[in-house]
Amino acid sequence: MPVATLLPFTATPSRKSSSPTSFRLTEKFILLLVFSAFITLCFGAIFFLPDSSKLLSGVFFHSSAVETNTRKGTDSDSNIAVGTDEKILAKIRKDHEKALVEAKDTLQKRPDEIKQDIQNEKDKVFKEDLSKGGKDDDNLPVIEYVQPPGATGHEPSDPETKERREKIKEMMKFAWDSYKRYAWGSNELRPVSMQGHSSNLFGSIKGATIVDALDTLYVMEMYEDFEMATEWVEKNLDFNVNAEVSVFEVNIRFVGGLLSAYYLSGKEVFRKKAIQLGEKLLPAFKTPTGIPWALLNLKSGIGRNWPWASGGSSILAEYGTLHLEFMHLSKLSGNPAFAEKVMNIRKVLNRLDKPQGLYPNYLNPNSGQWGQHHVSVGGLGDSFYEYLLKAWLMSDKTDEEGKKLYYDALQAIETSLMRKSSGGLTYIAEWKGGLLEHKMGHLTCFAGGMIALGADGAPEDKTGHQMEQAAEIARTCHESYARTTLKLGPEGFRFDGGVEAIATRQNEKYFILRPEVIETYMYMWRFTHDPKYREWGWEAVQALEKHCRVEGGYSGVRDVYASSPNHDDVQQSFYLAETLKYLFLLFSDDDHLPFEHWVFNTEAHPLPVIKKEMTDTDKPNQLE
Ligand code: DMJ
């Protein structure tokens, strides 16, 4: 009993200054009586109340069950105390019985069922934790960053390879320094006029070169520049713009670039910006079928398609090149909407008939029907096929649907589009309403690398066959470079009218620093270690240095058959993101960004494989 409650008995408040010595005898007697009655009552309570030991244990040992129940009654009401006590015993008995039943159930379960139960319980706790504050200021789940293996490399032991690798780093430094000097903050650099260049693909979003180059700076260990670029992203990269952007371009360059920068460096700013931008892109999917618009106003959320695209269609290579980035966005944000959107695209495609198993480039987002039957593994189609394969690889080979779609599509391409010229060059033609156009684009040259990457998983012992196809495409694309004056590849080359691997139309003769041929050399080198791929890459380096390097950076050229270069005055952001990165990796050891841990998006931004053995709760930056 608290000491304070005894006070009224020892001092009478009305007696202002009286001391105990001034009590009269009768008063003393009454006090003594009251005090002894109180003592008797206390002893009675201890010794005579039933099962008093339990009440004592309730006082001294704070068993929560007892405490909770005793708080409901009064100490002096022995009947209620007995009732409460029985209730406790009954509850204990019930809990024991329940535990026994559960144990029996568990013993009857298969190990995989038990594992699943444990996982469900873990997921539940994880979700509860999140809702209890496992989120940061931006309401994103708190993630413990773990750097995937091979994010950094080392110098090759062979002196020539080391020297060539150094040279490519110097090229990157020159391209980057020139951009910094003349066009900092703009989307791209005009290296001849030495000023900024703003492509309308990105609306008024700025800094495409900075975001596209981030991971190349990291991979080449240009850390000071990486820090500078990071600071720019933190302070200046803004998506709250009233402008129309290309959903595809913004996704592959900005979302992809930010995601890679996050996975390489662990800097939260990149995760936040990637998710912010991803959220801005979501309204593009507001169409009757969920097939996204090509163009989107980031402020109003209103989308539309390119006016030139067959009957208001969306483009296969655009809506089909969101999968990798959006799967990672769901992973990093905890928001399933991103993954749902891209999985729905597959659903729509699965419902449609494919002419000869091929995917036409145009699909109407309102009706869900194909537009013109034009098929291409180059422009308008290319990265759709790439992302089917890479979706499977990035899922640690669990996305069986992606795998099947890829190998089925490749079979259809082989049957209907792949041809050999009379001079023995394998090429992938284009298909227009059932007729073949014997033309191959520079863009199509990525297919050598793609086929090599997928060869290992090819069904029906086709691995060797696909490696041969990949090597043949690499050779054809090399020929398209070798047969020009500047030793740089044309935008498109033909296999008709008596020519092979040569551009015949003026508007196909330009070279804009594209990466696809070098990309294929890099994959072929990794899979075969045939030195010719490094030699071919080095030939391209020399041509770039000779004809594209100008005072203020690197420029594309208008005609690769001309005797001297006529510069187009644009240093494309993908030159830093892709061309130079693939060149650097071509002269690096295989354990730098190894394929078992990383998948490159179509802009060469490395994204980690989402390992299947790591569950959501074990490794939060890996997708289940
Ligand atoms: C890049 O932006 C991407 O590779 C895209 O898939 C198509 N091509 C350009 C570079 O050529």
XYZ file of C-alpha atoms and ligand atoms in Angstrom:
635
model
C 0.000 0.000 0.000
C 1.426 3.420 -0.832
C 2.890 5.362 2.085
C 0.916 8.488 1.262
C -2.410 6.845 2.075
C -1.279 6.314 5.688
C -0.676 9.972 6.402
C -4.213 10.979 7.493
C -3.921 8.545 10.387
C -0.671 9.941 11.714
C -1.405 13.648 11.447
C -4.753 15.346 11.589
C -4.810 18.145 8.975
C -7.029 20.441 11.147
C -4.517 20.567 13.975
C -2.290 23.229 12.717
C 0.711 23.315 15.063
C 0.042 20.415 17.447
C 2.816 17.917 18.031
C 2.332 14.187 18.899
C 3.340 14.963 22.499
C 0.303 17.173 22.886
C -2.231 14.277 22.293
C -4.599 13.579 25.123
C -4.763 10.048 26.538
C -8.161 9.275 24.927
C -6.889 10.443 21.588
C -3.834 8.248 21.955
C -6.035 5.283 22.801
C -8.272 5.797 19.753
C -5.238 6.082 17.521
C -3.786 2.865 18.923
C -7.089 1.075 18.333
C -7.344 2.231 14.728
C -3.740 1.283 14.073
C -4.053 -2.225 15.549
C -7.313 -2.799 13.619
C -5.475 -1.909 10.457
C -2.577 -4.297 11.211
C -5.058 -7.131 11.891
C -6.789 -6.470 8.593
C -3.504 -6.675 6.711
C -2.534 -10.011 8.316
C -5.990 -11.352 7.623
C -5.658 -10.451 3.991
C -2.297 -12.243 3.685
C -3.099 -15.435 5.544
C -6.796 -16.003 5.082
C -7.613 -15.011 1.543
C -7.710 -18.150 -0.758
C -4.568 -19.095 -2.763
C -2.857 -15.942 -1.598
C 0.491 -17.104 -3.024
C -0.802 -16.446 -6.539
C -1.807 -12.941 -5.591
C 1.645 -12.395 -4.167
C 3.211 -13.731 -7.295
C 1.070 -11.252 -9.127
C 2.637 -8.497 -7.093
C 6.244 -9.572 -7.224
C 6.514 -11.374 -10.562
C 4.900 -9.312 -13.209
C 3.308 -12.000 -15.293
C 1.398 -9.949 -17.799
C -1.512 -12.380 -17.900
C -2.002 -12.171 -14.176
C -1.476 -8.450 -14.133
C -3.996 -7.853 -16.876
C -6.633 -9.932 -15.197
C -6.118 -8.702 -11.640
C -6.337 -5.108 -12.733
C -9.937 -5.719 -13.638
C -11.002 -6.668 -10.096
C -10.598 -5.198 -6.608
C -8.222 -6.826 -4.101
C -10.845 -7.256 -1.516
C -13.355 -9.076 -3.727
C -12.232 -12.665 -3.196
C -14.973 -14.182 -5.369
C -13.932 -12.196 -8.377
C -10.295 -13.061 -7.679
C -11.156 -16.767 -7.708
C -13.096 -16.333 -10.972
C -10.204 -14.478 -12.568
C -7.810 -17.155 -11.465
C -9.870 -19.860 -13.082
C -10.049 -17.888 -16.253
C -6.246 -17.687 -16.345
C -5.899 -21.418 -15.848
C -8.482 -22.074 -18.542
C -6.625 -19.814 -20.936
C -3.318 -21.543 -20.215
C -4.972 -24.927 -20.795
C -6.504 -23.696 -24.057
C -3.171 -22.295 -25.281
C -1.456 -25.607 -24.543
C -4.104 -27.530 -26.430
C -3.859 -25.159 -29.390
C -0.054 -25.486 -29.468
C -0.381 -29.288 -29.397
C -2.824 -29.277 -32.329
C -0.540 -26.924 -34.306
C 2.489 -29.094 -33.569
C 0.577 -32.176 -34.755
C -0.493 -30.350 -37.953
C 3.048 -29.225 -38.617
C 4.398 -32.759 -38.205
C 1.971 -33.929 -40.869
C 3.105 -31.267 -43.377
C 5.667 -31.725 -46.146
C 8.965 -29.803 -45.692
C 8.121 -27.441 -48.578
C 4.757 -26.620 -46.950
C 6.507 -25.889 -43.656
C 9.012 -23.671 -45.522
C 6.139 -21.826 -47.186
C 4.403 -21.278 -43.823
C 7.599 -19.847 -42.376
C 7.965 -17.596 -45.400
C 4.366 -16.388 -45.087
C 4.931 -15.609 -41.447
C 8.166 -13.739 -42.302
C 6.395 -11.755 -45.032
C 3.644 -10.858 -42.580
C 6.149 -9.593 -40.028
C 8.027 -7.680 -42.789
C 4.822 -5.999 -43.926
C 3.849 -5.172 -40.360
C 7.309 -3.696 -39.808
C 6.924 -1.572 -42.920
C 3.564 -0.268 -41.822
C 4.979 0.468 -38.350
C 7.531 2.869 -39.802
C 9.921 0.795 -41.934
C 9.673 3.616 -44.451
C 11.767 6.689 -44.986
C 10.763 10.324 -45.384
C 9.638 9.762 -48.953
C 7.476 6.868 -47.828
C 9.759 4.348 -49.491
C 10.611 1.071 -47.775
C 13.891 1.185 -45.913
C 16.372 -0.939 -47.842
C 19.669 -2.293 -46.698
C 21.888 -1.821 -49.758
C 24.152 -4.682 -50.774
C 26.442 -4.086 -53.750
C 26.089 -6.886 -56.310
C 29.339 -8.666 -57.278
C 31.604 -7.284 -60.013
C 30.543 -3.638 -59.758
C 34.204 -2.657 -59.963
C 36.942 -4.200 -62.068
C 40.715 -4.333 -62.208
C 43.422 -3.798 -64.784
C 43.949 -6.613 -67.285
C 47.319 -8.365 -66.962
C 48.082 -8.283 -70.694
C 49.940 -4.975 -71.366
C 48.363 -4.319 -74.772
C 44.829 -4.879 -73.483
C 45.598 -2.693 -70.481
C 46.853 0.093 -72.724
C 43.792 -0.106 -74.981
C 41.499 -0.067 -71.979
C 43.302 3.040 -70.718
C 42.838 4.658 -74.122
C 39.092 4.113 -73.953
C 39.019 5.681 -70.522
C 40.824 8.677 -71.987
C 38.147 8.890 -74.708
C 35.453 8.880 -72.040
C 37.316 11.588 -70.153
C 37.490 13.725 -73.275
C 33.805 13.233 -74.122
C 32.786 13.965 -70.528
C 35.107 16.945 -70.006
C 33.907 18.493 -73.259
C 30.286 18.088 -72.203
C 31.146 19.568 -68.793
C 32.893 22.490 -70.367
C 30.444 23.458 -73.096
C 27.085 21.926 -72.285
C 26.846 21.183 -68.571
C 23.184 20.619 -67.635
C 21.937 20.417 -71.241
C 20.808 17.110 -72.619
C 23.637 16.703 -75.085
C 26.705 18.463 -76.440
C 27.230 20.031 -79.832
C 30.947 19.287 -80.163
C 31.618 21.378 -83.247
C 29.752 24.519 -82.250
C 30.725 23.787 -78.625
C 27.394 24.420 -76.969
C 24.453 22.567 -75.458
C 21.910 20.635 -77.488
C 18.409 19.821 -76.320
C 16.711 16.834 -77.827
C 12.921 17.028 -77.776
C 12.795 13.336 -76.800
C 13.127 14.402 -73.183
C 10.779 17.396 -73.195
C 12.247 19.903 -70.822
C 13.893 17.324 -68.610
C 17.545 18.266 -68.569
C 20.862 16.501 -68.139
C 20.404 13.384 -70.326
C 24.167 13.043 -70.788
C 24.786 13.309 -67.039
C 22.281 10.594 -66.145
C 23.219 8.373 -69.088
C 26.931 8.638 -68.228
C 26.703 8.088 -64.466
C 27.338 4.344 -64.492
C 30.105 4.577 -67.119
C 31.899 7.060 -64.861
C 31.558 4.600 -61.997
C 32.602 1.570 -64.042
C 35.706 3.432 -65.265
C 36.438 4.548 -61.690
C 36.124 8.237 -62.517
C 34.797 8.786 -59.027
C 35.306 12.554 -58.788
C 33.224 13.043 -61.905
C 30.692 10.568 -60.584
C 30.371 12.697 -57.423
C 29.940 15.837 -59.476
C 27.237 14.179 -61.544
C 25.552 12.908 -58.366
C 25.461 16.419 -56.962
C 23.882 17.704 -60.154
C 21.215 14.988 -59.967
C 20.510 15.867 -56.333
C 20.182 19.569 -56.951
C 18.894 19.900 -60.488
C 17.247 16.801 -61.898
C 13.601 17.745 -61.930
C 10.658 15.891 -63.412
C 7.991 18.413 -62.500
C 7.977 19.833 -65.970
C 5.112 20.731 -68.236
C 6.457 18.920 -71.255
C 5.827 15.963 -73.471
C 8.453 13.221 -73.376
C 9.113 9.921 -75.107
C 8.177 7.287 -72.519
C 10.644 4.806 -74.027
C 13.628 7.182 -74.206
C 13.050 8.560 -70.732
C 12.716 5.059 -69.380
C 15.815 3.525 -70.956
C 18.094 6.514 -70.399
C 16.844 8.231 -67.238
C 15.119 5.481 -65.266
C 17.718 2.930 -66.424
C 20.624 5.300 -65.722
C 19.359 6.169 -62.239
C 18.697 2.527 -61.351
C 22.200 1.474 -62.407
C 23.766 4.356 -60.527
C 21.851 3.216 -57.442
C 22.842 -0.423 -57.735
C 26.501 0.432 -58.347
C 26.909 3.087 -55.674
C 24.106 2.515 -53.162
C 23.292 6.229 -53.135
C 19.677 6.705 -52.080
C 19.200 9.786 -54.221
C 19.236 7.611 -57.334
C 16.636 5.197 -55.996
C 14.360 8.092 -55.043
C 14.708 9.879 -58.362
C 14.167 6.680 -60.356
C 10.951 5.958 -58.454
C 9.746 9.557 -58.722
C 10.255 9.432 -62.465
C 8.692 5.976 -62.755
C 5.590 7.299 -61.002
C 5.446 10.179 -63.456
C 5.409 7.673 -66.317
C 2.520 5.582 -64.955
C -0.274 7.681 -66.557
C 1.056 6.573 -69.960
C -0.624 3.221 -69.296
C -4.093 4.763 -69.044
C -5.365 3.309 -72.317
C -8.211 0.839 -72.873
C -5.738 -2.035 -73.223
C -3.004 -0.855 -70.880
C -0.568 -0.673 -73.816
C 1.164 2.634 -73.053
C 1.272 5.744 -75.166
C 4.551 6.658 -76.833
C 4.413 10.282 -75.703
C 3.327 11.639 -72.354
C 2.921 15.075 -70.879
C 4.501 14.695 -67.461
C 2.413 17.448 -65.924
C -1.053 16.699 -67.274
C -0.538 12.938 -67.575
C -2.059 13.086 -71.058
C -0.610 10.670 -73.563
C -0.720 10.175 -77.300
C 1.102 8.285 -80.022
C 3.515 9.400 -82.714
C 1.421 10.937 -85.487
C 3.320 8.902 -88.115
C 2.695 5.530 -86.433
C 0.236 3.350 -88.325
C -3.329 4.383 -87.366
C -2.393 5.802 -83.960
C -0.438 2.698 -82.926
C 2.049 2.259 -80.125
C 5.462 0.886 -81.146
C 6.639 -2.620 -80.236
C 10.198 -1.578 -79.357
C 8.834 1.213 -77.148
C 6.106 -0.447 -75.083
C 8.146 -3.671 -75.126
C 11.215 -2.048 -73.581
C 9.986 -1.146 -70.132
C 10.036 -4.538 -68.472
C 13.483 -4.637 -66.846
C 13.318 -1.142 -65.387
C 9.744 -1.493 -64.163
C 10.437 -4.790 -62.390
C 13.242 -3.079 -60.506
C 11.054 -0.061 -59.751
C 8.537 -2.323 -58.036
C 11.320 -3.958 -56.121
C 12.823 -0.710 -54.909
C 9.556 1.087 -54.171
C 7.473 -1.760 -52.769
C 4.805 -0.644 -55.248
C 3.577 -3.561 -57.375
C 1.951 -1.216 -59.931
C 5.097 -1.004 -62.064
C 5.430 -4.765 -62.451
C 1.690 -5.135 -63.026
C 1.766 -2.675 -65.910
C 4.499 -4.496 -67.791
C 3.076 -7.943 -67.095
C -0.211 -6.742 -68.567
C 1.592 -5.846 -71.816
C 2.573 -9.487 -72.130
C -1.007 -10.576 -71.477
C -2.296 -8.370 -74.296
C 0.362 -9.715 -76.680
C -0.330 -13.319 -75.696
C -3.975 -12.956 -76.718
C -3.092 -11.811 -80.252
C -2.423 -13.942 -83.328
C 1.103 -13.494 -84.620
C 1.572 -13.629 -88.377
C 4.007 -16.531 -88.894
C 4.905 -16.220 -85.214
C 6.224 -12.677 -85.813
C 5.362 -9.528 -83.851
C 4.285 -6.564 -86.000
C 5.843 -3.249 -84.987
C 2.502 -1.448 -84.596
C -0.239 -2.130 -82.056
C -3.275 0.053 -81.462
C -3.623 0.771 -77.702
C -7.365 1.411 -78.010
C -8.467 -1.625 -79.989
C -5.645 -3.966 -79.006
C -5.225 -4.890 -82.680
C -2.076 -4.874 -84.795
C -1.531 -1.932 -87.128
C 0.497 -2.354 -90.346
C 2.151 -5.742 -90.654
C 5.694 -4.478 -90.617
C 8.235 -6.583 -88.706
C 11.781 -5.593 -87.828
C 14.555 -6.717 -85.508
C 16.040 -3.262 -86.067
C 14.301 0.091 -85.486
C 10.742 -0.149 -84.073
C 11.124 -3.790 -83.026
C 14.657 -4.455 -81.744
C 14.696 -4.146 -77.957
C 11.329 -5.886 -77.530
C 13.086 -9.190 -78.354
C 16.072 -8.200 -76.229
C 13.836 -7.616 -73.198
C 12.077 -10.983 -73.506
C 15.423 -12.740 -73.149
C 16.741 -10.386 -70.508
C 13.530 -10.588 -68.449
C 14.209 -14.298 -68.135
C 17.905 -13.791 -67.319
C 17.238 -10.946 -64.876
C 14.722 -13.105 -63.014
C 17.530 -15.627 -62.435
C 15.856 -17.770 -65.078
C 12.557 -18.047 -63.229
C 10.487 -16.084 -65.770
C 9.682 -19.134 -67.912
C 7.112 -17.210 -69.922
C 9.721 -14.626 -70.979
C 12.055 -17.451 -71.963
C 9.458 -19.203 -74.129
C 8.362 -15.978 -75.805
C 11.989 -15.178 -76.653
C 12.980 -18.542 -78.133
C 9.685 -18.827 -80.070
C 10.185 -15.337 -81.496
C 13.796 -16.110 -82.412
C 12.665 -19.248 -84.233
C 10.161 -17.183 -86.238
C 12.882 -14.619 -87.022
C 15.220 -17.359 -88.203
C 12.542 -18.882 -90.423
C 11.070 -15.734 -91.924
C 13.727 -12.988 -91.726
C 17.223 -14.429 -91.500
C 18.891 -14.882 -94.882
C 22.338 -15.473 -96.364
C 23.639 -13.316 -99.213
C 25.237 -14.857 -102.274
C 28.563 -13.697 -100.836
C 27.883 -15.699 -97.692
C 26.857 -12.915 -95.302
C 24.052 -13.709 -92.880
C 21.644 -10.831 -92.334
C 18.247 -10.189 -90.764
C 15.868 -8.660 -93.287
C 12.723 -6.632 -92.624
C 9.214 -7.831 -93.426
C 6.476 -5.650 -94.855
C 3.064 -7.227 -95.336
C 4.562 -10.584 -96.254
C 7.369 -9.219 -98.477
C 11.021 -9.171 -97.458
C 13.055 -6.009 -97.681
C 16.704 -7.122 -97.879
C 18.010 -4.405 -95.674
C 19.600 -4.472 -92.243
C 19.943 -1.509 -89.891
C 22.910 -0.600 -87.687
C 20.357 -1.010 -84.895
C 19.774 -4.649 -85.950
C 23.437 -5.413 -85.299
C 22.709 -5.681 -81.553
C 21.112 -9.047 -82.426
C 24.517 -10.757 -82.655
C 25.084 -10.027 -78.965
C 21.534 -10.946 -78.029
C 21.640 -14.304 -79.800
C 25.015 -15.111 -78.196
C 23.662 -14.173 -74.777
C 20.663 -16.458 -75.200
C 22.462 -19.339 -76.920
C 23.318 -21.088 -73.688
C 19.639 -21.535 -72.769
C 18.470 -22.418 -76.286
C 16.108 -25.383 -76.469
C 16.670 -28.588 -78.432
C 20.479 -28.502 -78.495
C 20.499 -25.302 -80.490
C 23.243 -23.640 -78.457
C 25.966 -24.258 -81.036
C 23.698 -23.267 -83.901
C 22.775 -19.992 -82.239
C 26.403 -19.203 -81.421
C 27.168 -19.642 -85.118
C 24.304 -17.339 -86.076
C 25.581 -14.741 -83.593
C 29.115 -14.978 -85.001
C 27.817 -14.626 -88.553
C 25.819 -11.512 -87.699
C 28.893 -10.052 -85.981
C 30.871 -10.706 -89.172
C 28.211 -9.102 -91.396
C 28.111 -6.017 -89.199
C 31.886 -5.818 -89.207
C 31.735 -5.954 -93.004
C 29.299 -3.042 -93.017
C 32.081 -1.005 -91.336
C 34.943 -2.448 -93.356
C 33.255 -1.632 -96.679
C 33.095 2.122 -95.995
C 35.740 4.787 -96.516
C 35.713 6.005 -92.929
C 35.559 2.473 -91.457
C 32.439 3.425 -89.536
C 29.108 1.684 -90.063
C 26.191 3.180 -92.034
C 22.736 3.529 -90.472
C 21.328 0.943 -92.891
C 22.850 -1.423 -95.436
C 21.371 -3.575 -98.182
C 21.696 -6.926 -99.793
C 20.062 -6.267 -103.128
C 20.761 -4.511 -106.406
C 24.169 -6.126 -106.583
C 25.476 -4.879 -103.227
C 26.141 -6.585 -99.916
C 26.388 -4.810 -96.581
C 26.512 -1.389 -98.225
C 24.165 1.585 -97.913
C 22.724 2.616 -101.239
C 20.431 5.458 -100.211
C 21.828 8.777 -99.126
C 19.623 8.852 -96.020
C 21.136 5.567 -94.781
C 24.790 6.567 -94.996
C 25.175 8.413 -91.719
C 26.825 7.220 -88.490
C 25.709 8.747 -85.205
C 28.143 7.119 -82.730
C 25.811 4.160 -82.265
C 26.898 1.237 -80.068
C 25.206 -1.896 -81.512
C 28.135 -3.318 -83.472
C 30.562 -2.836 -80.585
C 27.949 -4.261 -78.217
C 27.933 -7.456 -80.280
C 31.748 -7.598 -80.290
C 31.708 -7.346 -76.488
C 29.268 -10.258 -76.070
C 31.112 -12.350 -78.659
C 34.421 -11.717 -76.912
C 33.006 -12.760 -73.546
C 31.559 -15.988 -74.928
C 34.338 -17.043 -77.309
C 37.514 -15.157 -76.341
C 38.263 -15.074 -80.044
C 40.830 -12.209 -80.343
C 39.284 -10.964 -83.573
C 36.487 -9.308 -81.631
C 38.974 -7.189 -79.712
C 40.730 -6.379 -82.977
C 37.458 -5.321 -84.594
C 36.674 -3.171 -81.554
C 40.087 -1.573 -81.796
C 39.524 -0.790 -85.492
C 36.376 1.070 -84.473
C 38.304 2.992 -81.797
C 40.814 4.164 -84.395
C 38.068 5.257 -86.786
C 36.271 7.118 -83.995
C 39.472 8.894 -83.050
C 40.293 9.774 -86.618
C 36.913 10.903 -87.919
C 34.614 11.646 -84.984
C 36.926 13.326 -82.476
C 36.744 17.085 -82.897
C 37.891 19.975 -80.777
C 34.828 20.000 -78.551
C 34.077 16.268 -78.164
C 32.872 13.467 -80.461
C 30.524 13.981 -83.382
C 28.543 11.758 -85.721
C 29.234 11.930 -89.464
C 26.781 12.376 -92.312
C 28.291 9.987 -94.853
C 30.595 7.109 -94.040
C 31.490 6.702 -97.727
C 32.749 10.265 -98.119
C 36.491 10.821 -98.347
C 36.478 13.096 -95.320
C 33.956 13.450 -92.496
C 31.107 15.925 -92.547
C 30.173 16.238 -88.881
C 26.591 16.309 -87.673
C 27.607 18.243 -84.542
C 25.913 15.986 -81.965
C 27.568 13.977 -79.207
C 24.759 11.534 -78.458
C 24.261 10.673 -74.801
C 24.314 6.961 -75.716
C 27.915 7.390 -76.889
C 28.918 7.767 -73.222
C 26.318 5.350 -71.885
C 26.815 2.540 -74.377
C 29.535 2.839 -77.025
C 32.339 3.755 -74.642
C 31.126 1.424 -71.879
C 30.946 -1.593 -74.193
C 34.394 -0.736 -75.571
C 35.797 -0.522 -72.044
C 34.248 -3.888 -71.119
C 35.560 -5.424 -74.357
C 39.061 -4.718 -73.042
C 38.289 -5.674 -69.436
C 38.301 -9.051 -67.725
C 35.063 -11.034 -67.660
C 34.573 -10.569 -63.918
C 33.779 -6.891 -64.367
C 29.975 -6.738 -64.489
C 29.752 -10.510 -64.999
C 26.699 -11.786 -66.833
C 25.660 -14.106 -64.019
C 25.045 -11.088 -61.802
C 24.193 -8.257 -64.188
C 21.921 -7.697 -67.172
C 22.359 -4.612 -69.355
C 19.276 -2.656 -70.248
C 19.006 -1.544 -73.858
C 20.957 1.633 -73.063
C 23.789 -0.471 -71.522
C 22.795 0.361 -67.968
C 23.634 -2.657 -65.815
C 20.844 -3.963 -63.573
C 21.416 -6.774 -61.101
C 19.994 -10.238 -61.578
C 17.272 -10.781 -59.008
C 18.533 -13.911 -57.321
C 15.911 -16.551 -56.701
C 17.437 -17.930 -53.516
C 17.200 -14.542 -51.869
C 13.737 -13.718 -50.718
C 12.255 -10.310 -50.307
C 13.019 -10.112 -46.630
C 16.522 -11.562 -46.870
C 17.810 -9.186 -49.525
C 15.556 -6.208 -49.982
C 17.282 -4.999 -53.157
C 16.646 -8.278 -54.910
C 13.273 -9.088 -56.407
C 11.514 -12.281 -55.392
C 19.972 3.442 -77.752
O 19.316 4.516 -77.215
C 19.347 2.162 -77.348
O 20.253 1.155 -77.571
C 18.078 1.856 -78.051
O 17.586 0.572 -77.770
C 18.176 2.003 -79.541
N 19.399 2.557 -79.946
C 20.031 3.608 -79.251
C 21.459 3.757 -79.693
O 21.703 3.449 -80.999
